[in-house]
Coordinates of C-alpha atoms and ligand atoms in Angstrom, one line a residue:
M118 CA 84.5 67.4 106.8
S119 CA 85.0 68.9 103.3
R120 CA 82.0 69.8 101.3
P121 CA 80.8 67.1 99.0
A122 CA 81.5 67.7 95.2
I123 CA 79.3 68.5 92.3
V124 CA 81.2 67.6 89.0
A125 CA 80.3 69.7 85.9
L126 CA 81.7 68.3 82.6
D127 CA 81.3 69.9 79.2
D128 CA 83.9 70.2 76.4
D129 CA 82.5 73.7 75.4
P130 CA 84.1 76.2 77.7
Q131 CA 81.2 78.6 77.5
V132 CA 78.7 76.1 78.3
L133 CA 81.0 74.7 81.1
A134 CA 81.2 78.1 82.6
A135 CA 77.5 78.8 82.4
V136 CA 76.7 75.4 84.2
A137 CA 79.4 76.2 86.8
R138 CA 78.1 79.7 87.3
D139 CA 74.5 78.4 87.9
L140 CA 75.5 75.5 90.1
R141 CA 77.7 77.8 92.4
R142 CA 75.0 80.4 92.6
R143 CA 72.6 77.8 94.2
Y144 CA 74.9 75.2 95.7
G145 CA 78.1 76.9 96.4
E146 CA 77.7 77.3 100.0
D147 CA 77.1 73.5 100.7
Y148 CA 78.9 71.9 97.8
R149 CA 82.2 72.3 96.1
I150 CA 81.7 72.9 92.3
V151 CA 84.3 70.9 90.3
R152 CA 84.8 71.5 86.6
A153 CA 86.4 69.6 83.8
T154 CA 86.3 69.9 79.9
S155 CA 86.8 66.3 79.0
G156 CA 86.1 62.8 80.5
A157 CA 89.6 62.0 80.8
E158 CA 90.2 65.3 82.8
A159 CA 87.2 64.6 85.0
L160 CA 88.4 61.1 85.7
E161 CA 91.8 62.4 86.8
T162 CA 90.0 64.9 89.1
L163 CA 88.0 62.2 90.6
G164 CA 91.0 60.2 91.4
E165 CA 92.4 63.0 93.5
L166 CA 89.1 63.5 95.3
V167 CA 88.9 59.7 96.0
A168 CA 92.5 59.9 97.4
R169 CA 91.5 62.7 99.8
G170 CA 88.3 60.9 100.9
D171 CA 86.0 63.3 99.3
T172 CA 82.6 62.4 98.2
V173 CA 80.8 63.3 94.9
A174 CA 77.2 64.1 95.2
L175 CA 76.2 64.8 91.6
F176 CA 77.5 64.6 88.1
V177 CA 76.1 67.1 85.6
V178 CA 77.7 65.9 82.3
D179 CA 77.3 66.8 78.8
Q180 CA 76.4 63.8 76.4
R181 CA 78.1 65.0 73.3
M182 CA 81.9 65.2 73.8
P183 CA 84.7 64.0 71.6
Q184 CA 86.6 60.9 72.8
M185 CA 84.3 60.0 75.7
S186 CA 80.5 60.6 75.6
G187 CA 78.7 61.7 78.7
T188 CA 77.1 58.3 79.2
E189 CA 80.7 56.6 78.7
F190 CA 82.0 58.8 81.4
L191 CA 79.1 58.3 83.9
A192 CA 79.4 54.5 83.4
R193 CA 83.0 54.6 84.4
A194 CA 82.7 57.3 87.3
G195 CA 79.7 55.7 88.6
A196 CA 81.5 52.7 89.5
D197 CA 83.5 54.4 92.1
H198 CA 80.8 56.7 93.3
P199 CA 77.7 54.6 93.2
D200 CA 75.6 57.0 95.5
A201 CA 76.3 60.1 93.3
K202 CA 73.3 61.4 91.2
K203 CA 73.8 61.4 87.5
V204 CA 72.5 64.0 85.1
L205 CA 73.2 64.3 81.4
L206 CA 72.9 67.5 79.5
T207 CA 71.4 66.7 76.2
A208 CA 70.3 68.3 72.9
Y209 CA 66.9 67.0 71.4
A210 CA 68.7 64.5 69.2
D211 CA 70.2 62.6 72.2
T212 CA 66.7 61.8 73.9
D213 CA 67.0 58.1 73.0
A214 CA 70.5 57.8 74.3
A215 CA 69.5 59.4 77.3
I216 CA 66.4 57.2 78.0
S217 CA 68.6 54.1 77.3
A218 CA 71.0 55.5 79.9
I219 CA 68.3 55.3 82.4
N220 CA 68.4 51.5 82.4
E221 CA 71.9 51.0 81.2
I222 CA 73.8 53.2 83.8
G223 CA 71.0 54.1 86.2
L224 CA 70.9 57.7 84.9
D225 CA 68.8 59.9 87.3
H226 CA 67.8 62.5 84.9
Y227 CA 68.3 64.3 81.5
L228 CA 68.1 68.0 81.0
M229 CA 67.7 69.7 77.6
K230 CA 70.0 72.5 76.8
P231 CA 69.6 75.5 77.3
W232 CA 68.2 75.1 80.9
D233 CA 67.2 78.9 81.3
P234 CA 65.9 80.0 83.5
P235 CA 67.7 77.7 86.0
E236 CA 65.0 78.4 88.5
D237 CA 62.5 76.7 86.4
H238 CA 64.5 74.0 84.5
L239 CA 67.7 73.1 86.4
Y240 CA 67.1 73.8 90.3
P241 CA 63.9 72.0 90.8
V242 CA 65.4 68.7 89.4
L243 CA 68.8 69.1 91.1
D244 CA 67.3 70.3 94.5
D245 CA 65.2 66.9 94.5
L246 CA 68.3 64.8 93.4
L247 CA 70.5 66.4 96.1
E248 CA 67.8 66.0 98.8
D249 CA 67.6 62.3 97.7
W250 CA 71.4 62.0 97.8
K251 CA 71.5 63.5 101.2
A252 CA 68.8 61.0 102.4
H253 CA 71.0 58.0 101.4
V254 CA 74.4 59.2 102.0
P255 CA 76.3 57.4 104.8
V256 CA 75.6 59.6 107.9
P257 CA 78.3 61.4 109.6
Y258 CA 79.7 60.2 112.9
D259 CA 78.0 63.1 114.7
G260 CA 74.3 61.9 113.9
I261 CA 72.2 59.5 115.8
R262 CA 73.8 56.1 116.5
V263 CA 71.7 52.9 117.2
I264 CA 73.8 50.2 119.2
G265 CA 72.4 46.7 119.2
A266 CA 72.9 43.3 117.9
R267 CA 72.6 42.8 114.1
W268 CA 70.2 40.0 114.2
S269 CA 68.0 41.2 117.1
P270 CA 64.3 41.9 116.4
D271 CA 64.4 44.7 118.8
S272 CA 67.2 46.5 117.0
Y273 CA 65.5 45.8 113.7
E274 CA 62.3 47.5 114.9
V275 CA 64.3 50.7 115.9
K276 CA 66.2 50.7 112.6
D277 CA 63.0 50.1 110.6
F278 CA 61.2 52.8 112.5
L279 CA 63.8 55.4 112.0
S280 CA 64.5 54.6 108.3
R281 CA 61.0 54.5 107.3
N282 CA 60.5 57.9 108.9
Q283 CA 63.5 59.1 107.1
V284 CA 65.7 59.9 110.1
P285 CA 69.3 59.1 109.3
Y286 CA 71.2 57.0 111.8
R287 CA 74.2 54.8 112.0
F288 CA 73.8 51.3 113.2
M289 CA 76.9 49.9 115.4
D290 CA 76.9 46.2 115.9
I291 CA 77.8 45.6 119.7
E292 CA 78.9 42.0 118.8
T293 CA 81.7 43.1 116.2
E294 CA 82.5 46.9 116.8
P295 CA 84.6 47.7 119.8
E296 CA 83.6 51.3 119.4
A297 CA 80.0 50.2 119.9
R298 CA 80.8 48.4 123.2
T299 CA 82.9 51.5 124.3
I300 CA 80.0 53.9 123.7
A301 CA 77.4 51.4 125.5
S302 CA 79.4 51.0 128.5
A303 CA 80.2 54.7 128.9
G304 CA 79.7 55.6 132.5
G305 CA 80.2 52.1 133.7
S306 CA 76.5 51.0 132.9
S307 CA 75.3 48.1 130.8
P308 CA 72.3 49.5 129.1
A309 CA 69.4 47.6 127.8
L310 CA 69.7 47.3 123.9
P311 CA 69.2 48.6 121.6
L312 CA 70.6 51.8 122.8
V313 CA 69.9 55.1 120.9
V314 CA 72.6 57.8 121.3
F315 CA 71.8 61.3 120.0
P316 CA 74.2 64.1 119.1
D317 CA 73.5 66.0 122.3
G318 CA 74.4 63.0 124.4
T319 CA 70.9 61.7 125.2
R320 CA 70.8 58.0 125.7
L321 CA 67.6 56.0 125.2
E322 CA 67.6 52.5 126.3
H323 CA 65.3 50.2 124.3
P324 CA 62.9 53.1 123.6
D325 CA 59.4 52.7 122.5
Q326 CA 58.4 54.2 119.1
R327 CA 56.8 57.3 120.8
V328 CA 59.8 58.2 122.9
L329 CA 62.1 57.7 119.9
A330 CA 59.9 59.7 117.6
D331 CA 59.8 62.5 120.1
H332 CA 63.6 62.6 120.5
A333 CA 64.2 62.4 116.7
G334 CA 62.2 65.5 116.1
L335 CA 59.0 63.9 114.6
Q336 CA 55.6 65.4 115.6
T337 CA 53.8 63.2 118.0
A338 CA 51.3 65.7 119.6
P339 CA 48.7 67.7 117.8
S340 CA 49.1 71.3 117.9
A341 CA 45.2 71.8 118.4
T342 CA 42.2 69.8 119.6
H343 CA 39.9 70.7 116.5
Y344 CA 40.6 70.4 112.9
D345 CA 38.6 70.8 109.7
L346 CA 39.8 67.5 108.5
V347 CA 41.5 64.5 110.3
V348 CA 43.1 61.8 108.2
I349 CA 43.9 58.5 109.8
G350 CA 46.8 56.8 108.2
A351 CA 49.7 58.5 106.3
G352 CA 50.1 55.9 103.3
P353 CA 49.7 57.2 99.9
A354 CA 46.0 57.8 100.3
G355 CA 46.4 59.7 103.6
L356 CA 49.4 61.7 102.2
G357 CA 47.4 62.5 99.1
A358 CA 44.5 63.8 101.3
G359 CA 47.0 65.7 103.4
V360 CA 48.5 67.5 100.5
Y361 CA 45.1 68.5 99.0
G362 CA 43.5 69.2 102.2
A363 CA 46.2 71.5 103.5
S364 CA 46.7 73.2 100.2
E365 CA 43.0 73.8 99.8
G366 CA 42.7 75.8 103.1
L367 CA 41.5 72.9 105.4
R368 CA 43.2 72.7 108.9
T369 CA 44.4 69.1 108.3
A370 CA 45.9 66.6 110.8
V371 CA 47.3 63.1 109.5
I372 CA 47.7 60.5 112.1
E373 CA 50.1 57.7 111.6
R374 CA 50.8 54.8 113.9
H375 CA 54.1 53.7 112.5
A376 CA 55.8 55.5 109.5
T377 CA 54.5 57.6 106.6
G378 CA 54.3 55.9 103.3
G379 CA 52.3 52.9 104.4
Q380 CA 52.6 49.6 102.4
A381 CA 54.1 51.6 99.5
G382 CA 56.9 52.7 101.9
Q383 CA 58.0 49.1 102.2
S384 CA 58.3 48.7 98.3
S385 CA 61.7 48.4 97.1
R386 CA 60.8 49.9 93.7
I387 CA 57.6 51.2 92.3
E388 CA 57.8 51.1 88.6
N389 CA 54.3 52.0 87.6
Y390 CA 53.7 55.4 89.5
L391 CA 53.4 58.1 86.9
G392 CA 56.2 60.7 86.5
F393 CA 59.1 58.4 87.6
P394 CA 60.5 56.9 84.4
K395 CA 63.2 55.1 86.3
G396 CA 60.9 53.9 89.1
I397 CA 61.0 55.2 92.6
S398 CA 61.5 53.4 95.8
G399 CA 58.7 53.4 98.4
G400 CA 60.8 55.2 100.9
D401 CA 61.8 57.9 98.5
L402 CA 58.1 58.4 97.5
A403 CA 57.1 58.5 101.1
R404 CA 59.8 61.1 101.9
R405 CA 58.9 63.3 99.1
A406 CA 55.1 63.2 99.7
T407 CA 55.6 63.6 103.6
A408 CA 57.7 66.8 102.8
Q409 CA 55.2 68.1 100.4
A410 CA 52.1 67.5 102.8
K411 CA 54.0 69.2 105.5
R412 CA 55.3 72.1 103.4
L413 CA 51.7 72.8 102.4
G414 CA 50.6 72.9 106.1
A415 CA 49.3 69.5 107.1
E416 CA 50.2 68.3 110.5
I417 CA 51.5 64.8 110.3
L418 CA 51.6 63.0 113.8
T419 CA 53.8 59.8 113.7
A420 CA 53.9 56.9 116.3
V421 CA 50.3 57.9 117.2
D422 CA 47.6 55.2 117.1
A423 CA 43.9 56.3 116.4
T424 CA 42.2 53.8 118.6
G425 CA 38.5 54.8 118.3
V426 CA 36.0 57.0 116.5
R427 CA 32.7 58.2 117.6
V428 CA 30.2 60.8 116.3
E429 CA 28.4 63.6 118.1
D430 CA 26.6 65.0 115.1
P431 CA 28.0 66.9 113.3
T432 CA 31.4 66.5 115.0
K433 CA 33.6 63.4 114.7
I434 CA 35.7 62.5 117.4
V435 CA 39.1 60.5 117.2
T436 CA 40.6 58.9 120.2
L437 CA 44.5 58.5 120.3
N438 CA 46.3 55.8 122.1
D439 CA 47.5 58.3 124.8
G440 CA 43.9 59.1 125.5
T441 CA 43.9 62.5 123.8
E442 CA 40.7 63.2 121.7
L443 CA 40.7 65.2 118.5
T444 CA 37.5 66.6 117.1
C445 CA 37.0 67.4 113.5
R446 CA 34.4 68.5 111.0
A447 CA 35.2 65.7 108.4
L448 CA 37.1 62.4 109.0
L449 CA 39.0 60.4 106.4
I450 CA 39.7 56.9 107.1
A451 CA 42.9 56.0 105.0
S452 CA 44.2 53.2 107.3
G453 CA 45.0 50.6 104.6
M454 CA 45.4 47.0 105.1
T455 CA 48.0 44.4 105.7
L456 CA 48.7 41.9 102.9
R457 CA 49.6 38.3 103.8
T458 CA 52.9 38.0 102.2
L459 CA 54.7 35.1 100.4
D460 CA 57.1 33.6 102.9
V461 CA 59.4 31.6 100.5
P462 CA 63.1 31.9 99.8
G463 CA 64.1 34.4 97.1
A464 CA 60.7 36.3 97.0
E465 CA 61.7 39.5 98.7
P466 CA 64.0 40.8 95.9
L467 CA 61.7 39.9 93.1
I468 CA 58.8 41.9 94.5
G469 CA 57.9 44.3 91.5
A470 CA 60.3 42.4 89.4
G471 CA 57.9 39.6 88.3
I472 CA 56.2 39.2 91.6
W473 CA 53.1 41.1 92.0
Y474 CA 50.6 41.5 95.0
G475 CA 47.0 42.4 94.2
A476 CA 45.4 43.3 91.0
A477 CA 47.2 42.2 87.9
V478 CA 45.4 44.4 85.5
A479 CA 48.2 46.7 84.6
E480 CA 50.8 44.0 84.2
A481 CA 48.9 41.5 82.3
V482 CA 49.5 42.8 79.0
T483 CA 53.3 42.6 79.6
Y484 CA 53.1 39.0 79.8
R485 CA 52.0 38.2 76.3
G486 CA 52.8 34.6 75.4
E487 CA 54.8 33.9 78.9
D488 CA 54.3 31.6 81.5
V489 CA 52.8 33.0 84.6
F490 CA 51.6 31.8 88.1
V491 CA 48.8 33.0 90.3
I492 CA 48.6 32.1 94.0
G493 CA 45.3 31.9 95.8
G494 CA 42.0 30.1 95.7
A495 CA 39.6 32.7 96.1
N496 CA 37.6 34.9 93.7
S497 CA 40.3 37.7 93.2
A498 CA 42.9 34.8 92.3
G499 CA 40.3 33.4 89.8
Q500 CA 39.7 36.6 88.2
A501 CA 43.2 37.5 87.9
A502 CA 43.9 34.0 86.2
M503 CA 41.1 34.5 83.8
M504 CA 42.2 38.0 83.0
L505 CA 46.1 36.8 82.6
S506 CA 44.8 33.8 80.5
K507 CA 44.0 36.5 77.6
F508 CA 47.8 37.3 77.3
A509 CA 50.0 34.7 78.8
G510 CA 50.9 31.5 77.4
T511 CA 50.1 29.4 80.4
V512 CA 48.6 30.4 83.8
R513 CA 49.1 28.0 86.6
L514 CA 46.8 28.7 89.4
V515 CA 48.3 27.4 92.8
V516 CA 45.9 26.5 95.3
R517 CA 46.6 25.1 98.9
G518 CA 43.1 23.4 99.2
H519 CA 41.8 20.3 97.6
S520 CA 39.2 22.0 95.4
L521 CA 38.3 25.4 94.0
E522 CA 34.7 25.0 95.4
A523 CA 35.7 26.0 99.1
K524 CA 36.3 29.7 98.2
M525 CA 35.6 30.5 94.6
S526 CA 32.3 31.4 93.0
Q527 CA 31.0 28.6 90.7
Y528 CA 30.9 31.0 87.5
L529 CA 34.7 31.6 87.9
I530 CA 35.3 27.9 88.5
D531 CA 33.3 27.1 85.3
Q532 CA 35.2 29.8 83.3
I533 CA 38.5 28.5 84.5
A534 CA 37.6 24.9 83.3
G535 CA 36.6 26.2 79.9
T536 CA 39.8 27.9 79.5
P537 CA 42.7 25.8 78.0
N538 CA 45.7 27.8 79.1
I539 CA 44.8 27.8 82.7
E540 CA 46.2 24.7 84.7
V541 CA 44.9 24.5 88.4
L542 CA 47.5 22.8 90.7
L543 CA 45.6 21.8 93.7
N544 CA 46.8 20.9 97.1
S545 CA 50.0 22.9 96.3
Q546 CA 52.1 25.6 97.4
V547 CA 54.9 27.7 95.9
A548 CA 58.0 26.5 97.7
D549 CA 60.8 28.5 96.0
V550 CA 61.3 31.4 93.5
A551 CA 64.4 32.3 91.8
G552 CA 65.7 34.8 89.0
E553 CA 68.7 37.2 88.3
G554 CA 67.2 40.6 88.5
H555 CA 63.7 39.5 87.6
L556 CA 61.6 36.3 88.3
E557 CA 62.6 33.2 86.1
R558 CA 61.6 30.1 88.0
V559 CA 59.0 29.0 90.3
T560 CA 59.0 25.6 92.3
V561 CA 55.7 24.2 93.4
R562 CA 55.5 21.5 96.0
N563 CA 52.7 19.1 96.3
R564 CA 51.3 19.4 99.9
G565 CA 50.3 15.5 99.9
D566 CA 53.3 13.8 98.9
G567 CA 55.9 16.6 99.2
S568 CA 57.1 16.1 95.5
E569 CA 58.5 19.4 93.9
R570 CA 58.3 20.6 90.3
T571 CA 60.1 23.7 89.0
F572 CA 58.9 25.8 86.1
D573 CA 60.1 28.6 84.0
A574 CA 58.0 31.6 85.1
A575 CA 57.9 35.3 84.0
G576 CA 55.2 36.4 86.5
L577 CA 53.9 35.4 89.9
F578 CA 50.7 37.1 91.0
I579 CA 49.7 36.6 94.8
F580 CA 46.4 36.8 96.1
I581 CA 46.5 35.1 99.5
G582 CA 44.5 37.6 101.6
A583 CA 44.5 40.8 103.4
R584 CA 43.3 42.2 106.6
P585 CA 41.9 45.8 106.5
H586 CA 42.8 48.2 109.3
S587 CA 39.1 49.1 110.0
D588 CA 38.6 47.9 113.5
L589 CA 38.6 51.3 114.9
V590 CA 35.4 52.0 113.0
D591 CA 33.7 48.7 113.9
G592 CA 30.1 49.4 114.6
V593 CA 30.4 53.1 113.4
V594 CA 30.4 52.7 109.6
L595 CA 29.3 49.8 107.4
R596 CA 31.9 47.3 106.3
D597 CA 31.8 44.3 104.0
D598 CA 32.0 40.7 105.4
R599 CA 36.0 41.1 105.2
G600 CA 36.0 44.4 107.0
F601 CA 36.6 46.6 104.1
I602 CA 34.7 49.9 104.5
L603 CA 31.8 50.5 102.0
T604 CA 31.4 54.0 100.4
G605 CA 29.3 55.6 98.0
P606 CA 27.3 53.4 95.7
D607 CA 28.5 50.2 97.4
L608 CA 26.2 51.1 100.5
K609 CA 23.3 50.4 98.5
V610 CA 21.4 47.0 99.3
D611 CA 18.8 45.8 96.9
G612 CA 18.9 49.4 95.4
A613 CA 18.2 51.1 98.6
W614 CA 20.4 53.0 101.0
P615 CA 21.0 51.6 104.4
P616 CA 18.3 52.4 106.9
S617 CA 20.9 54.5 109.1
W618 CA 21.3 56.7 106.0
T619 CA 18.6 59.4 106.7
L620 CA 19.8 62.5 104.6
D621 CA 17.8 63.7 101.7
R622 CA 20.9 63.7 99.5
D623 CA 22.8 60.5 98.4
P624 CA 26.2 59.6 99.9
F625 CA 29.0 61.1 98.1
L626 CA 31.5 58.9 96.2
L627 CA 33.9 57.8 99.0
E628 CA 31.5 58.8 101.7
T629 CA 30.7 56.1 104.3
S630 CA 27.5 55.1 105.8
V631 CA 28.0 58.2 108.3
P632 CA 27.8 61.7 106.7
G633 CA 31.1 63.4 106.9
I634 CA 33.3 60.2 107.4
F635 CA 35.1 59.2 104.2
A636 CA 37.4 56.4 103.2
A637 CA 40.1 56.3 100.7
G638 CA 42.6 53.8 99.4
D639 CA 43.2 50.1 100.4
V640 CA 40.8 50.0 103.3
R641 CA 37.9 50.5 101.1
A642 CA 35.8 47.7 99.6
N643 CA 35.9 47.1 95.8
V644 CA 38.8 49.1 95.1
V645 CA 42.0 49.0 92.8
R646 CA 45.0 48.5 95.2
R647 CA 47.6 50.5 93.8
V648 CA 49.7 53.4 94.9
A649 CA 48.2 55.7 92.1
S650 CA 44.7 54.7 92.9
A651 CA 45.3 55.4 96.6
V652 CA 46.9 58.8 95.9
G653 CA 44.0 59.6 93.6
Q654 CA 41.3 58.6 96.2
G655 CA 42.9 60.9 98.7
A656 CA 42.7 63.7 96.5
V657 CA 39.2 63.0 95.2
A658 CA 37.9 62.3 98.9
V659 CA 39.1 66.0 99.7
S660 CA 36.9 67.5 97.0
F661 CA 33.8 65.6 98.4
I662 CA 34.8 66.7 101.7
H663 CA 34.6 70.3 100.7
K664 CA 31.1 69.5 99.3
Y665 CA 30.1 67.7 102.6
L666 CA 31.4 70.9 104.5
E667 CA 29.3 73.2 102.5
T668 CA 26.2 71.4 103.2
A669 CA 26.8 70.5 106.8
Ligands
FAD252 C1 55.5 45.0 99.2 C2 54.5 45.7 98.5 C3 54.8 46.3 97.2 C4 53.9 47.1 96.4 N1 54.3 47.4 95.3 C5 53.4 48.3 94.5 C6 53.8 48.8 93.3 O1 54.8 48.6 92.8 N2 52.9 49.6 92.7 C7 51.5 50.0 93.1 O2 50.9 50.6 92.4 N3 51.4 49.4 94.2 C8 52.2 48.7 94.9 N4 51.8 48.2 96.3 C9 50.3 48.4 96.6 C10 50.3 49.8 97.4 O3 51.4 49.9 98.2 C11 49.0 50.1 98.2 O4 48.0 49.8 97.3 C12 49.1 51.5 98.8 O5 50.1 51.7 99.7 C13 47.8 51.7 99.5 O6 47.8 53.0 100.1 P1 46.8 53.3 101.3 O7 47.2 54.6 101.8 O8 45.5 53.1 101.0 O9 47.2 52.2 102.4 P2 48.6 51.8 103.2 O10 49.7 52.0 102.4 O11 48.2 50.6 103.9 O12 48.8 52.9 104.4 C14 47.8 53.0 105.6 C15 48.4 53.7 106.6 O13 47.7 53.8 107.8 C16 48.3 53.5 109.0 N5 47.4 53.1 110.0 C17 46.6 51.9 109.9 N6 45.8 51.9 111.1 C18 46.0 53.2 111.8 C19 45.6 53.7 112.9 N7 44.6 53.0 113.7 N8 46.1 54.8 113.4 C20 47.1 55.5 112.8 N9 47.5 54.9 111.6 C21 46.9 53.8 111.1 C22 49.4 52.3 108.6 O14 50.4 52.4 109.6 C23 49.8 52.7 107.3 O15 50.9 53.6 107.2 C24 52.6 47.4 97.1 C25 52.3 46.9 98.2 C26 53.1 46.1 99.0 C27 52.9 45.7 100.4

């Protein structure tokens, strides 16, 4: 296969020569550097590349050019090369145009001229974009192939596991692709599906996650039996702790039962995580964070379930699902939770585009004067409705039950009753949501008579419950009545630490009722459930773990 192309476009020959030189020096071995001095010339060259079946990985384009500006060129070229990454070279005065281009043409990055030294200003950005491109570009035929039926749940599980662990594969539908049937029946057998075929010829029939992970090159076995820090869960909190723990000299193992990224890994676009003006998909964030944690020395075990925790003071012992036991000096529970999701037509593509799970604080101000919905009948939903009522035009609280009293505190019920722009829809459920690119309409069904009403809506905030993954520390650390882990000041009851806390010092922030066992992220009680919050807690937990280790 020919090398993918990087297209450099600048009307100034000197600048173009400098860009091409820097690109060739770093990427020349793996990519073909194609140059052009005008948009028209570049479009012609692209036509030739397309005709030859070549792919374009990246455009690096000057914004200020006569006849066709950089953004105009990228808008046209992007139509034929939707996967290629787009970078604008700008002067200071072009910043506004570049920021608009993020929304208008999906610009990935803009770089200020000059970019010297490239090691600091050019390569880090382009390395990142090219990694991203490689992760999403259709895989070559010689990669892993998954053969199964398109709508089969077992095939979905294998595809989901591979993609969430950033293992590229090509899916082949046994029902519609003759080549899939040929591969499956090779050797005269009729294998159990899904069948996973590796480049070395290995064939795995209906593999379980662990076997699949082993063959796909993911680490499933620890390299040691004792660690300074073991982290359970590789969502944002666990990965945050992995990065900080390993980079600060702690021998760190992170155990993940399914795929790194946790709940965040399932988000199609996270718009509110700092540093990504264009937003970032959960998968990309997970891939970057996993690579970072590994590079800094954390061991990440995938497809490994932590099934139990016990303490032989001061050592903490974690049992894994294959019976292996890991010992550690400090343990961090970052096992997150599972949200009950809204299972109605049209909801999935609108998550993050008007549909929000969990705390609404950050989004509330953006709904000034608009109509929003809150689903849920418990305190979290009531609090969100109250908070949103300060900004929104109308807040409609959709509750399945016949009254608020069953699950909500009286003070909130009273507040809601005294807030004219909150309307409570009892005995109701959301039946349908719709919108082009973002939420526009919500249909509510009355559970009694089945009648439906459709409202204009800009936001829908979902509070229909969550289940923390904390059973493995049941009876070991204190949890609240819903199973969320109590830490730091939350452990106090009537101003006193629990009787099991016998140390002279107070528990550290994020420390549980057992010295040396910490918790971070969504599995904690009374926490803001957000990616940034989870990452921050993972990092902060490590600083308290250092303090604990100094005193232990
Ligand atoms: C669909 C969706 C979209 C979201 N969008 C946004 C958004 O746009 N912006 C935002 O800020 N927040 C968003 N959130 C919330 C955000 O994703 C969470 O707050 C965040 O992921 C919490 O991180 P965590 O590490 O605490 O837990 P989690 O992300 O839940 O990760 C916990 C990990 O632990 C693993 N695990 C659990 N038990 C075990 C065990 N026994 N052994 C081994 N591993 C275990 C799980 O498999 C999981 O990978 C979204 C959530 C969802 C579900």
